[in-house]
Amino acid sequence: MSISRNKDQQPQLSRRALFTGLTQRAQQSLEVQETVQRTIPRPPNAVDEDIFTRLCNQCGECEKSCPESVIRLEHGFPTLDLEYSHCSLCGQCQNVCPTPALSHTQQDIGLRARVAETCINAYGFCDACQNSCPSQALEWRDGQRPSINNDQCSGCGVCQSDCYLGAIHLIPR
Ligand code: SF4
Ligand code: SF4
């Protein structure tokens, strides 16, 4: 790791050394398969939040590539806005990212689906969300509100988009 000194003779890590260290940290995190740490909704393969904001170079390529237009740059960093649409987990944002910021193997946006009591399937019939979940996290049951498996849910919001009554919401994990 190369160290240079500024005019006050304080040791400083070079940008290359810092980037290499952060990349190694991201790879170590993947090797032990930690649950991805998330405080803000991010594109599905974002690495842990503390290293994400140091690896992301704020180029905005992910925002431009998203076919669902759900990526917004906030303070220069991509966040997911799933209020009016959903993430199709297509992987385009990961494909175009020039850094390891979207290199996590887990597709976890950091949100979880919740089914409200206004779901009419509990006292009538509706199966609009029955086949919507690409992660098999939503279990539809006749005469009941669907249940969500938190461990399998990625927070993609497809079920929310499919519920025409607005009974499914996304909340922080
Ligand atoms: S996975 Fe696809 S739809 Fe989801 S945020 Fe990335 S580019 Fe957009
Ligand atoms: S339960 Fe809903 S938000 Fe969660 S993964 Fe399935 S479709 Fe996406």
mmCIF file with all atom_site columns, C-alpha atoms and ligand atoms in Angstrom:
data_model
loop_
_atom_site.group_PDB
_atom_site.id
_atom_site.type_symbol
_atom_site.label_atom_id
_atom_site.label_alt_id
_atom_site.label_comp_id
_atom_site.label_asym_id
_atom_site.label_entity_id
_atom_site.label_seq_id
_atom_site.pdbx_PDB_ins_code
_atom_site.Cartn_x
_atom_site.Cartn_y
_atom_site.Cartn_z
_atom_site.occupancy
_atom_site.B_iso_or_equiv
_atom_site.pdbx_formal_charge
_atom_site.auth_seq_id
_atom_site.auth_comp_id
_atom_site.auth_asym_id
_atom_site.auth_atom_id
_atom_site.pdbx_PDB_model_num
ATOM   1   C  CA  . MET A 1 1   ? 0.000   0.000   0.000   1.00 0.00 ? 1   MET A CA  1
ATOM   2   C  CA  . SER A 1 2   ? 1.600   3.302   -1.078  1.00 0.00 ? 2   SER A CA  1
ATOM   3   C  CA  . ILE A 1 3   ? 1.750   6.165   1.375   1.00 0.00 ? 3   ILE A CA  1
ATOM   4   C  CA  . SER A 1 4   ? 2.599   9.751   0.423   1.00 0.00 ? 4   SER A CA  1
ATOM   5   C  CA  . ARG A 1 5   ? 3.194   12.769  2.616   1.00 0.00 ? 5   ARG A CA  1
ATOM   6   C  CA  . ASN A 1 6   ? 1.567   16.151  2.253   1.00 0.00 ? 6   ASN A CA  1
ATOM   7   C  CA  . LYS A 1 7   ? 3.277   19.444  2.883   1.00 0.00 ? 7   LYS A CA  1
ATOM   8   C  CA  . ASP A 1 8   ? 2.718   19.049  6.632   1.00 0.00 ? 8   ASP A CA  1
ATOM   9   C  CA  . GLN A 1 9   ? 4.386   15.619  6.480   1.00 0.00 ? 9   GLN A CA  1
ATOM   10  C  CA  . GLN A 1 10  ? 1.158   13.807  7.477   1.00 0.00 ? 10  GLN A CA  1
ATOM   11  C  CA  . PRO A 1 11  ? 1.016   10.279  5.994   1.00 0.00 ? 11  PRO A CA  1
ATOM   12  C  CA  . GLN A 1 12  ? -1.797  9.931   3.416   1.00 0.00 ? 12  GLN A CA  1
ATOM   13  C  CA  . LEU A 1 13  ? -3.116  6.837   1.629   1.00 0.00 ? 13  LEU A CA  1
ATOM   14  C  CA  . SER A 1 14  ? -3.084  7.184   -2.144  1.00 0.00 ? 14  SER A CA  1
ATOM   15  C  CA  . ARG A 1 15  ? -6.472  7.044   -3.887  1.00 0.00 ? 15  ARG A CA  1
ATOM   16  C  CA  . ARG A 1 16  ? -5.458  3.768   -5.555  1.00 0.00 ? 16  ARG A CA  1
ATOM   17  C  CA  . ALA A 1 17  ? -4.541  2.184   -2.195  1.00 0.00 ? 17  ALA A CA  1
ATOM   18  C  CA  . LEU A 1 18  ? -7.795  3.360   -0.642  1.00 0.00 ? 18  LEU A CA  1
ATOM   19  C  CA  . PHE A 1 19  ? -9.835  1.990   -3.561  1.00 0.00 ? 19  PHE A CA  1
ATOM   20  C  CA  . THR A 1 20  ? -7.977  -1.349  -3.421  1.00 0.00 ? 20  THR A CA  1
ATOM   21  C  CA  . GLY A 1 21  ? -8.598  -1.625  0.309   1.00 0.00 ? 21  GLY A CA  1
ATOM   22  C  CA  . LEU A 1 22  ? -12.305 -0.924  -0.076  1.00 0.00 ? 22  LEU A CA  1
ATOM   23  C  CA  . THR A 1 23  ? -12.584 -3.450  -2.909  1.00 0.00 ? 23  THR A CA  1
ATOM   24  C  CA  . GLN A 1 24  ? -10.868 -6.098  -0.758  1.00 0.00 ? 24  GLN A CA  1
ATOM   25  C  CA  . ARG A 1 25  ? -13.270 -5.283  2.079   1.00 0.00 ? 25  ARG A CA  1
ATOM   26  C  CA  . ALA A 1 26  ? -16.220 -5.745  -0.304  1.00 0.00 ? 26  ALA A CA  1
ATOM   27  C  CA  . GLN A 1 27  ? -14.850 -9.111  -1.480  1.00 0.00 ? 27  GLN A CA  1
ATOM   28  C  CA  . GLN A 1 28  ? -14.285 -10.306 2.113   1.00 0.00 ? 28  GLN A CA  1
ATOM   29  C  CA  . SER A 1 29  ? -17.876 -9.381  2.923   1.00 0.00 ? 29  SER A CA  1
ATOM   30  C  CA  . LEU A 1 30  ? -19.086 -11.543 0.014   1.00 0.00 ? 30  LEU A CA  1
ATOM   31  C  CA  . GLU A 1 31  ? -16.895 -14.500 1.015   1.00 0.00 ? 31  GLU A CA  1
ATOM   32  C  CA  . VAL A 1 32  ? -18.508 -14.775 4.452   1.00 0.00 ? 32  VAL A CA  1
ATOM   33  C  CA  . GLN A 1 33  ? -21.986 -14.088 2.951   1.00 0.00 ? 33  GLN A CA  1
ATOM   34  C  CA  . GLU A 1 34  ? -22.916 -11.412 5.481   1.00 0.00 ? 34  GLU A CA  1
ATOM   35  C  CA  . THR A 1 35  ? -26.380 -9.958  5.335   1.00 0.00 ? 35  THR A CA  1
ATOM   36  C  CA  . VAL A 1 36  ? -25.988 -6.772  3.373   1.00 0.00 ? 36  VAL A CA  1
ATOM   37  C  CA  . GLN A 1 37  ? -26.105 -3.700  5.631   1.00 0.00 ? 37  GLN A CA  1
ATOM   38  C  CA  . ARG A 1 38  ? -28.582 -1.154  4.315   1.00 0.00 ? 38  ARG A CA  1
ATOM   39  C  CA  . THR A 1 39  ? -29.975 2.089   5.733   1.00 0.00 ? 39  THR A CA  1
ATOM   40  C  CA  . ILE A 1 40  ? -31.232 3.611   2.453   1.00 0.00 ? 40  ILE A CA  1
ATOM   41  C  CA  . PRO A 1 41  ? -32.944 1.816   -0.463  1.00 0.00 ? 41  PRO A CA  1
ATOM   42  C  CA  . ARG A 1 42  ? -30.179 1.100   -2.980  1.00 0.00 ? 42  ARG A CA  1
ATOM   43  C  CA  . PRO A 1 43  ? -29.971 -0.733  -6.330  1.00 0.00 ? 43  PRO A CA  1
ATOM   44  C  CA  . PRO A 1 44  ? -30.354 -4.470  -5.626  1.00 0.00 ? 44  PRO A CA  1
ATOM   45  C  CA  . ASN A 1 45  ? -26.693 -5.549  -5.663  1.00 0.00 ? 45  ASN A CA  1
ATOM   46  C  CA  . ALA A 1 46  ? -25.270 -2.625  -3.692  1.00 0.00 ? 46  ALA A CA  1
ATOM   47  C  CA  . VAL A 1 47  ? -22.562 -3.510  -1.161  1.00 0.00 ? 47  VAL A CA  1
ATOM   48  C  CA  . ASP A 1 48  ? -22.770 -2.602  2.540   1.00 0.00 ? 48  ASP A CA  1
ATOM   49  C  CA  . GLU A 1 49  ? -23.716 1.036   3.061   1.00 0.00 ? 49  GLU A CA  1
ATOM   50  C  CA  . ASP A 1 50  ? -20.478 2.066   4.775   1.00 0.00 ? 50  ASP A CA  1
ATOM   51  C  CA  . ILE A 1 51  ? -18.355 1.020   1.804   1.00 0.00 ? 51  ILE A CA  1
ATOM   52  C  CA  . PHE A 1 52  ? -20.962 1.786   -0.879  1.00 0.00 ? 52  PHE A CA  1
ATOM   53  C  CA  . THR A 1 53  ? -20.605 5.533   -0.442  1.00 0.00 ? 53  THR A CA  1
ATOM   54  C  CA  . ARG A 1 54  ? -16.836 5.219   -0.751  1.00 0.00 ? 54  ARG A CA  1
ATOM   55  C  CA  . LEU A 1 55  ? -16.802 2.897   -3.788  1.00 0.00 ? 55  LEU A CA  1
ATOM   56  C  CA  . CYS A 1 56  ? -19.526 4.683   -5.799  1.00 0.00 ? 56  CYS A CA  1
ATOM   57  C  CA  . ASN A 1 57  ? -17.935 7.416   -7.928  1.00 0.00 ? 57  ASN A CA  1
ATOM   58  C  CA  . GLN A 1 58  ? -21.303 9.199   -8.471  1.00 0.00 ? 58  GLN A CA  1
ATOM   59  C  CA  . CYS A 1 59  ? -21.112 8.806   -12.269 1.00 0.00 ? 59  CYS A CA  1
ATOM   60  C  CA  . GLY A 1 60  ? -24.885 8.288   -12.593 1.00 0.00 ? 60  GLY A CA  1
ATOM   61  C  CA  . GLU A 1 61  ? -24.581 5.493   -15.185 1.00 0.00 ? 61  GLU A CA  1
ATOM   62  C  CA  . CYS A 1 62  ? -26.974 3.279   -13.188 1.00 0.00 ? 62  CYS A CA  1
ATOM   63  C  CA  . GLU A 1 63  ? -29.629 5.988   -13.172 1.00 0.00 ? 63  GLU A CA  1
ATOM   64  C  CA  . LYS A 1 64  ? -29.372 6.381   -16.958 1.00 0.00 ? 64  LYS A CA  1
ATOM   65  C  CA  . SER A 1 65  ? -29.533 2.627   -17.593 1.00 0.00 ? 65  SER A CA  1
ATOM   66  C  CA  . CYS A 1 66  ? -32.544 1.733   -15.434 1.00 0.00 ? 66  CYS A CA  1
ATOM   67  C  CA  . PRO A 1 67  ? -35.443 0.662   -17.713 1.00 0.00 ? 67  PRO A CA  1
ATOM   68  C  CA  . GLU A 1 68  ? -37.916 1.235   -14.874 1.00 0.00 ? 68  GLU A CA  1
ATOM   69  C  CA  . SER A 1 69  ? -36.619 4.751   -14.085 1.00 0.00 ? 69  SER A CA  1
ATOM   70  C  CA  . VAL A 1 70  ? -36.598 3.999   -10.348 1.00 0.00 ? 70  VAL A CA  1
ATOM   71  C  CA  . ILE A 1 71  ? -33.040 5.135   -9.608  1.00 0.00 ? 71  ILE A CA  1
ATOM   72  C  CA  . ARG A 1 72  ? -32.668 8.685   -8.288  1.00 0.00 ? 72  ARG A CA  1
ATOM   73  C  CA  . LEU A 1 73  ? -29.419 10.372  -7.376  1.00 0.00 ? 73  LEU A CA  1
ATOM   74  C  CA  . GLU A 1 74  ? -29.530 11.858  -3.899  1.00 0.00 ? 74  GLU A CA  1
ATOM   75  C  CA  . HIS A 1 75  ? -26.464 13.828  -2.821  1.00 0.00 ? 75  HIS A CA  1
ATOM   76  C  CA  . GLY A 1 76  ? -24.825 12.189  -5.853  1.00 0.00 ? 76  GLY A CA  1
ATOM   77  C  CA  . PHE A 1 77  ? -25.526 8.601   -4.770  1.00 0.00 ? 77  PHE A CA  1
ATOM   78  C  CA  . PRO A 1 78  ? -28.153 6.300   -6.302  1.00 0.00 ? 78  PRO A CA  1
ATOM   79  C  CA  . THR A 1 79  ? -31.206 5.485   -4.235  1.00 0.00 ? 79  THR A CA  1
ATOM   80  C  CA  . LEU A 1 80  ? -34.322 3.583   -5.266  1.00 0.00 ? 80  LEU A CA  1
ATOM   81  C  CA  . ASP A 1 81  ? -37.685 5.361   -5.439  1.00 0.00 ? 81  ASP A CA  1
ATOM   82  C  CA  . LEU A 1 82  ? -40.370 2.656   -5.679  1.00 0.00 ? 82  LEU A CA  1
ATOM   83  C  CA  . GLU A 1 83  ? -43.380 4.837   -4.920  1.00 0.00 ? 83  GLU A CA  1
ATOM   84  C  CA  . TYR A 1 84  ? -44.751 4.724   -8.461  1.00 0.00 ? 84  TYR A CA  1
ATOM   85  C  CA  . SER A 1 85  ? -42.980 1.754   -10.018 1.00 0.00 ? 85  SER A CA  1
ATOM   86  C  CA  . HIS A 1 86  ? -40.886 -1.289  -9.116  1.00 0.00 ? 86  HIS A CA  1
ATOM   87  C  CA  . CYS A 1 87  ? -37.434 -2.722  -9.684  1.00 0.00 ? 87  CYS A CA  1
ATOM   88  C  CA  . SER A 1 88  ? -37.513 -5.605  -12.184 1.00 0.00 ? 88  SER A CA  1
ATOM   89  C  CA  . LEU A 1 89  ? -34.179 -6.962  -10.835 1.00 0.00 ? 89  LEU A CA  1
ATOM   90  C  CA  . CYS A 1 90  ? -32.926 -6.809  -14.429 1.00 0.00 ? 90  CYS A CA  1
ATOM   91  C  CA  . GLY A 1 91  ? -29.286 -6.232  -13.461 1.00 0.00 ? 91  GLY A CA  1
ATOM   92  C  CA  . GLN A 1 92  ? -28.704 -3.347  -15.894 1.00 0.00 ? 92  GLN A CA  1
ATOM   93  C  CA  . CYS A 1 93  ? -27.464 -1.034  -13.144 1.00 0.00 ? 93  CYS A CA  1
ATOM   94  C  CA  . GLN A 1 94  ? -24.928 -3.636  -12.040 1.00 0.00 ? 94  GLN A CA  1
ATOM   95  C  CA  . ASN A 1 95  ? -23.815 -4.195  -15.659 1.00 0.00 ? 95  ASN A CA  1
ATOM   96  C  CA  . VAL A 1 96  ? -22.996 -0.542  -16.297 1.00 0.00 ? 96  VAL A CA  1
ATOM   97  C  CA  . CYS A 1 97  ? -21.430 0.305   -12.936 1.00 0.00 ? 97  CYS A CA  1
ATOM   98  C  CA  . PRO A 1 98  ? -17.682 0.937   -13.468 1.00 0.00 ? 98  PRO A CA  1
ATOM   99  C  CA  . THR A 1 99  ? -16.856 0.302   -9.792  1.00 0.00 ? 99  THR A CA  1
ATOM   100 C  CA  . PRO A 1 100 ? -17.484 -2.607  -7.354  1.00 0.00 ? 100 PRO A CA  1
ATOM   101 C  CA  . ALA A 1 101 ? -20.263 -0.569  -5.657  1.00 0.00 ? 101 ALA A CA  1
ATOM   102 C  CA  . LEU A 1 102 ? -22.956 -2.898  -7.057  1.00 0.00 ? 102 LEU A CA  1
ATOM   103 C  CA  . SER A 1 103 ? -21.002 -6.149  -6.708  1.00 0.00 ? 103 SER A CA  1
ATOM   104 C  CA  . HIS A 1 104 ? -22.876 -7.836  -3.857  1.00 0.00 ? 104 HIS A CA  1
ATOM   105 C  CA  . THR A 1 105 ? -24.322 -11.267 -4.652  1.00 0.00 ? 105 THR A CA  1
ATOM   106 C  CA  . GLN A 1 106 ? -27.495 -10.547 -2.680  1.00 0.00 ? 106 GLN A CA  1
ATOM   107 C  CA  . GLN A 1 107 ? -30.251 -8.637  -4.439  1.00 0.00 ? 107 GLN A CA  1
ATOM   108 C  CA  . ASP A 1 108 ? -31.491 -6.745  -1.402  1.00 0.00 ? 108 ASP A CA  1
ATOM   109 C  CA  . ILE A 1 109 ? -32.853 -3.249  -1.896  1.00 0.00 ? 109 ILE A CA  1
ATOM   110 C  CA  . GLY A 1 110 ? -33.297 -2.775  1.844   1.00 0.00 ? 110 GLY A CA  1
ATOM   111 C  CA  . LEU A 1 111 ? -37.108 -2.638  1.825   1.00 0.00 ? 111 LEU A CA  1
ATOM   112 C  CA  . ARG A 1 112 ? -39.709 -5.242  2.755   1.00 0.00 ? 112 ARG A CA  1
ATOM   113 C  CA  . ALA A 1 113 ? -43.301 -5.691  1.587   1.00 0.00 ? 113 ALA A CA  1
ATOM   114 C  CA  . ARG A 1 114 ? -46.137 -5.401  4.099   1.00 0.00 ? 114 ARG A CA  1
ATOM   115 C  CA  . VAL A 1 115 ? -49.754 -6.352  3.385   1.00 0.00 ? 115 VAL A CA  1
ATOM   116 C  CA  . ALA A 1 116 ? -52.258 -4.013  5.047   1.00 0.00 ? 116 ALA A CA  1
ATOM   117 C  CA  . GLU A 1 117 ? -55.596 -4.985  6.557   1.00 0.00 ? 117 GLU A CA  1
ATOM   118 C  CA  . THR A 1 118 ? -57.280 -3.298  3.600   1.00 0.00 ? 118 THR A CA  1
ATOM   119 C  CA  . CYS A 1 119 ? -56.398 -6.368  1.481   1.00 0.00 ? 119 CYS A CA  1
ATOM   120 C  CA  . ILE A 1 120 ? -59.839 -7.541  0.326   1.00 0.00 ? 120 ILE A CA  1
ATOM   121 C  CA  . ASN A 1 121 ? -58.837 -11.198 -0.030  1.00 0.00 ? 121 ASN A CA  1
ATOM   122 C  CA  . ALA A 1 122 ? -59.478 -11.640 3.698   1.00 0.00 ? 122 ALA A CA  1
ATOM   123 C  CA  . TYR A 1 123 ? -63.225 -11.060 3.259   1.00 0.00 ? 123 TYR A CA  1
ATOM   124 C  CA  . GLY A 1 124 ? -63.775 -11.269 -0.495  1.00 0.00 ? 124 GLY A CA  1
ATOM   125 C  CA  . PHE A 1 125 ? -61.565 -12.483 -3.313  1.00 0.00 ? 125 PHE A CA  1
ATOM   126 C  CA  . CYS A 1 126 ? -58.519 -11.013 -5.053  1.00 0.00 ? 126 CYS A CA  1
ATOM   127 C  CA  . ASP A 1 127 ? -55.516 -12.827 -6.491  1.00 0.00 ? 127 ASP A CA  1
ATOM   128 C  CA  . ALA A 1 128 ? -53.842 -9.879  -8.268  1.00 0.00 ? 128 ALA A CA  1
ATOM   129 C  CA  . CYS A 1 129 ? -50.561 -10.414 -6.410  1.00 0.00 ? 129 CYS A CA  1
ATOM   130 C  CA  . GLN A 1 130 ? -50.637 -14.217 -6.420  1.00 0.00 ? 130 GLN A CA  1
ATOM   131 C  CA  . ASN A 1 131 ? -47.920 -14.685 -9.033  1.00 0.00 ? 131 ASN A CA  1
ATOM   132 C  CA  . SER A 1 132 ? -46.183 -11.311 -8.822  1.00 0.00 ? 132 SER A CA  1
ATOM   133 C  CA  . CYS A 1 133 ? -43.193 -12.108 -6.623  1.00 0.00 ? 133 CYS A CA  1
ATOM   134 C  CA  . PRO A 1 134 ? -40.005 -13.006 -8.552  1.00 0.00 ? 134 PRO A CA  1
ATOM   135 C  CA  . SER A 1 135 ? -38.389 -14.203 -5.297  1.00 0.00 ? 135 SER A CA  1
ATOM   136 C  CA  . GLN A 1 136 ? -41.167 -16.529 -4.122  1.00 0.00 ? 136 GLN A CA  1
ATOM   137 C  CA  . ALA A 1 137 ? -41.440 -14.425 -0.964  1.00 0.00 ? 137 ALA A CA  1
ATOM   138 C  CA  . LEU A 1 138 ? -45.190 -13.822 -1.207  1.00 0.00 ? 138 LEU A CA  1
ATOM   139 C  CA  . GLU A 1 139 ? -47.517 -16.679 -0.298  1.00 0.00 ? 139 GLU A CA  1
ATOM   140 C  CA  . TRP A 1 140 ? -51.063 -16.138 -1.513  1.00 0.00 ? 140 TRP A CA  1
ATOM   141 C  CA  . ARG A 1 141 ? -53.764 -18.006 0.429   1.00 0.00 ? 141 ARG A CA  1
ATOM   142 C  CA  . ASP A 1 142 ? -57.466 -18.231 -0.359  1.00 0.00 ? 142 ASP A CA  1
ATOM   143 C  CA  . GLY A 1 143 ? -59.538 -16.189 2.092   1.00 0.00 ? 143 GLY A CA  1
ATOM   144 C  CA  . GLN A 1 144 ? -56.531 -14.646 3.847   1.00 0.00 ? 144 GLN A CA  1
ATOM   145 C  CA  . ARG A 1 145 ? -54.114 -11.794 3.456   1.00 0.00 ? 145 ARG A CA  1
ATOM   146 C  CA  . PRO A 1 146 ? -50.944 -12.952 1.672   1.00 0.00 ? 146 PRO A CA  1
ATOM   147 C  CA  . SER A 1 147 ? -47.934 -13.525 3.893   1.00 0.00 ? 147 SER A CA  1
ATOM   148 C  CA  . ILE A 1 148 ? -44.428 -12.246 3.145   1.00 0.00 ? 148 ILE A CA  1
ATOM   149 C  CA  . ASN A 1 149 ? -41.240 -14.184 3.876   1.00 0.00 ? 149 ASN A CA  1
ATOM   150 C  CA  . ASN A 1 150 ? -38.872 -11.426 5.032   1.00 0.00 ? 150 ASN A CA  1
ATOM   151 C  CA  . ASP A 1 151 ? -35.769 -13.517 4.351   1.00 0.00 ? 151 ASP A CA  1
ATOM   152 C  CA  . GLN A 1 152 ? -36.683 -14.036 0.695   1.00 0.00 ? 152 GLN A CA  1
ATOM   153 C  CA  . CYS A 1 153 ? -38.168 -10.606 -0.023  1.00 0.00 ? 153 CYS A CA  1
ATOM   154 C  CA  . SER A 1 154 ? -35.752 -8.304  -1.860  1.00 0.00 ? 154 SER A CA  1
ATOM   155 C  CA  . GLY A 1 155 ? -37.973 -5.229  -1.605  1.00 0.00 ? 155 GLY A CA  1
ATOM   156 C  CA  . CYS A 1 156 ? -38.420 -5.032  -5.384  1.00 0.00 ? 156 CYS A CA  1
ATOM   157 C  CA  . GLY A 1 157 ? -41.997 -3.735  -5.151  1.00 0.00 ? 157 GLY A CA  1
ATOM   158 C  CA  . VAL A 1 158 ? -43.548 -5.833  -7.956  1.00 0.00 ? 158 VAL A CA  1
ATOM   159 C  CA  . CYS A 1 159 ? -46.328 -6.987  -5.603  1.00 0.00 ? 159 CYS A CA  1
ATOM   160 C  CA  . GLN A 1 160 ? -46.972 -3.376  -4.603  1.00 0.00 ? 160 GLN A CA  1
ATOM   161 C  CA  . SER A 1 161 ? -47.331 -2.441  -8.289  1.00 0.00 ? 161 SER A CA  1
ATOM   162 C  CA  . ASP A 1 162 ? -49.731 -5.336  -8.892  1.00 0.00 ? 162 ASP A CA  1
ATOM   163 C  CA  . CYS A 1 163 ? -52.084 -4.483  -6.003  1.00 0.00 ? 163 CYS A CA  1
ATOM   164 C  CA  . TYR A 1 164 ? -54.677 -2.141  -7.498  1.00 0.00 ? 164 TYR A CA  1
ATOM   165 C  CA  . LEU A 1 165 ? -56.107 -1.381  -4.037  1.00 0.00 ? 165 LEU A CA  1
ATOM   166 C  CA  . GLY A 1 166 ? -52.796 -0.118  -2.665  1.00 0.00 ? 166 GLY A CA  1
ATOM   167 C  CA  . ALA A 1 167 ? -52.850 -2.676  0.150   1.00 0.00 ? 167 ALA A CA  1
ATOM   168 C  CA  . ILE A 1 168 ? -49.165 -3.580  -0.202  1.00 0.00 ? 168 ILE A CA  1
ATOM   169 C  CA  . HIS A 1 169 ? -46.511 -1.139  0.960   1.00 0.00 ? 169 HIS A CA  1
ATOM   170 C  CA  . LEU A 1 170 ? -42.745 -1.173  1.162   1.00 0.00 ? 170 LEU A CA  1
ATOM   171 C  CA  . ILE A 1 171 ? -41.160 -0.308  4.487   1.00 0.00 ? 171 ILE A CA  1
ATOM   172 C  CA  . PRO A 1 172 ? -37.496 -0.208  5.608   1.00 0.00 ? 172 PRO A CA  1
ATOM   173 C  CA  . ARG A 1 173 ? -36.142 -3.680  6.346   1.00 0.00 ? 173 ARG A CA  1
HETATM 174 S  S1  . SF4 B 2 .   ? -32.002 -3.942  -11.347 1.00 0.00 ? 1   SF4 B S1  1
HETATM 175 FE FE1 . SF4 B 2 .   ? -32.833 -2.992  -13.250 1.00 0.00 ? 1   SF4 B FE1 1
HETATM 176 S  S2  . SF4 B 2 .   ? -34.860 -2.143  -12.650 1.00 0.00 ? 1   SF4 B S2  1
HETATM 177 FE FE2 . SF4 B 2 .   ? -33.697 -2.573  -10.719 1.00 0.00 ? 1   SF4 B FE2 1
HETATM 178 S  S3  . SF4 B 2 .   ? -32.681 -0.609  -10.227 1.00 0.00 ? 1   SF4 B S3  1
HETATM 179 FE FE3 . SF4 B 2 .   ? -31.204 -1.842  -11.424 1.00 0.00 ? 1   SF4 B FE3 1
HETATM 180 S  S4  . SF4 B 2 .   ? -31.530 -1.166  -13.577 1.00 0.00 ? 1   SF4 B S4  1
HETATM 181 FE FE4 . SF4 B 2 .   ? -33.327 -0.503  -12.385 1.00 0.00 ? 1   SF4 B FE4 1
HETATM 182 S  S1  . SF4 B 2 .   ? -42.774 -9.899  -1.682  1.00 0.00 ? 2   SF4 B S1  1
HETATM 183 FE FE1 . SF4 B 2 .   ? -43.125 -8.164  -3.076  1.00 0.00 ? 2   SF4 B FE1 1
HETATM 184 S  S2  . SF4 B 2 .   ? -41.405 -6.731  -2.638  1.00 0.00 ? 2   SF4 B S2  1
HETATM 185 FE FE2 . SF4 B 2 .   ? -40.850 -8.724  -1.750  1.00 0.00 ? 2   SF4 B FE2 1
HETATM 186 S  S3  . SF4 B 2 .   ? -39.605 -9.725  -3.367  1.00 0.00 ? 2   SF4 B S3  1
HETATM 187 FE FE3 . SF4 B 2 .   ? -41.752 -10.407 -3.623  1.00 0.00 ? 2   SF4 B FE3 1
HETATM 188 S  S4  . SF4 B 2 .   ? -42.658 -8.981  -5.125  1.00 0.00 ? 2   SF4 B S4  1
HETATM 189 FE FE4 . SF4 B 2 .   ? -40.726 -8.045  -4.366  1.00 0.00 ? 2   SF4 B FE4 1
#
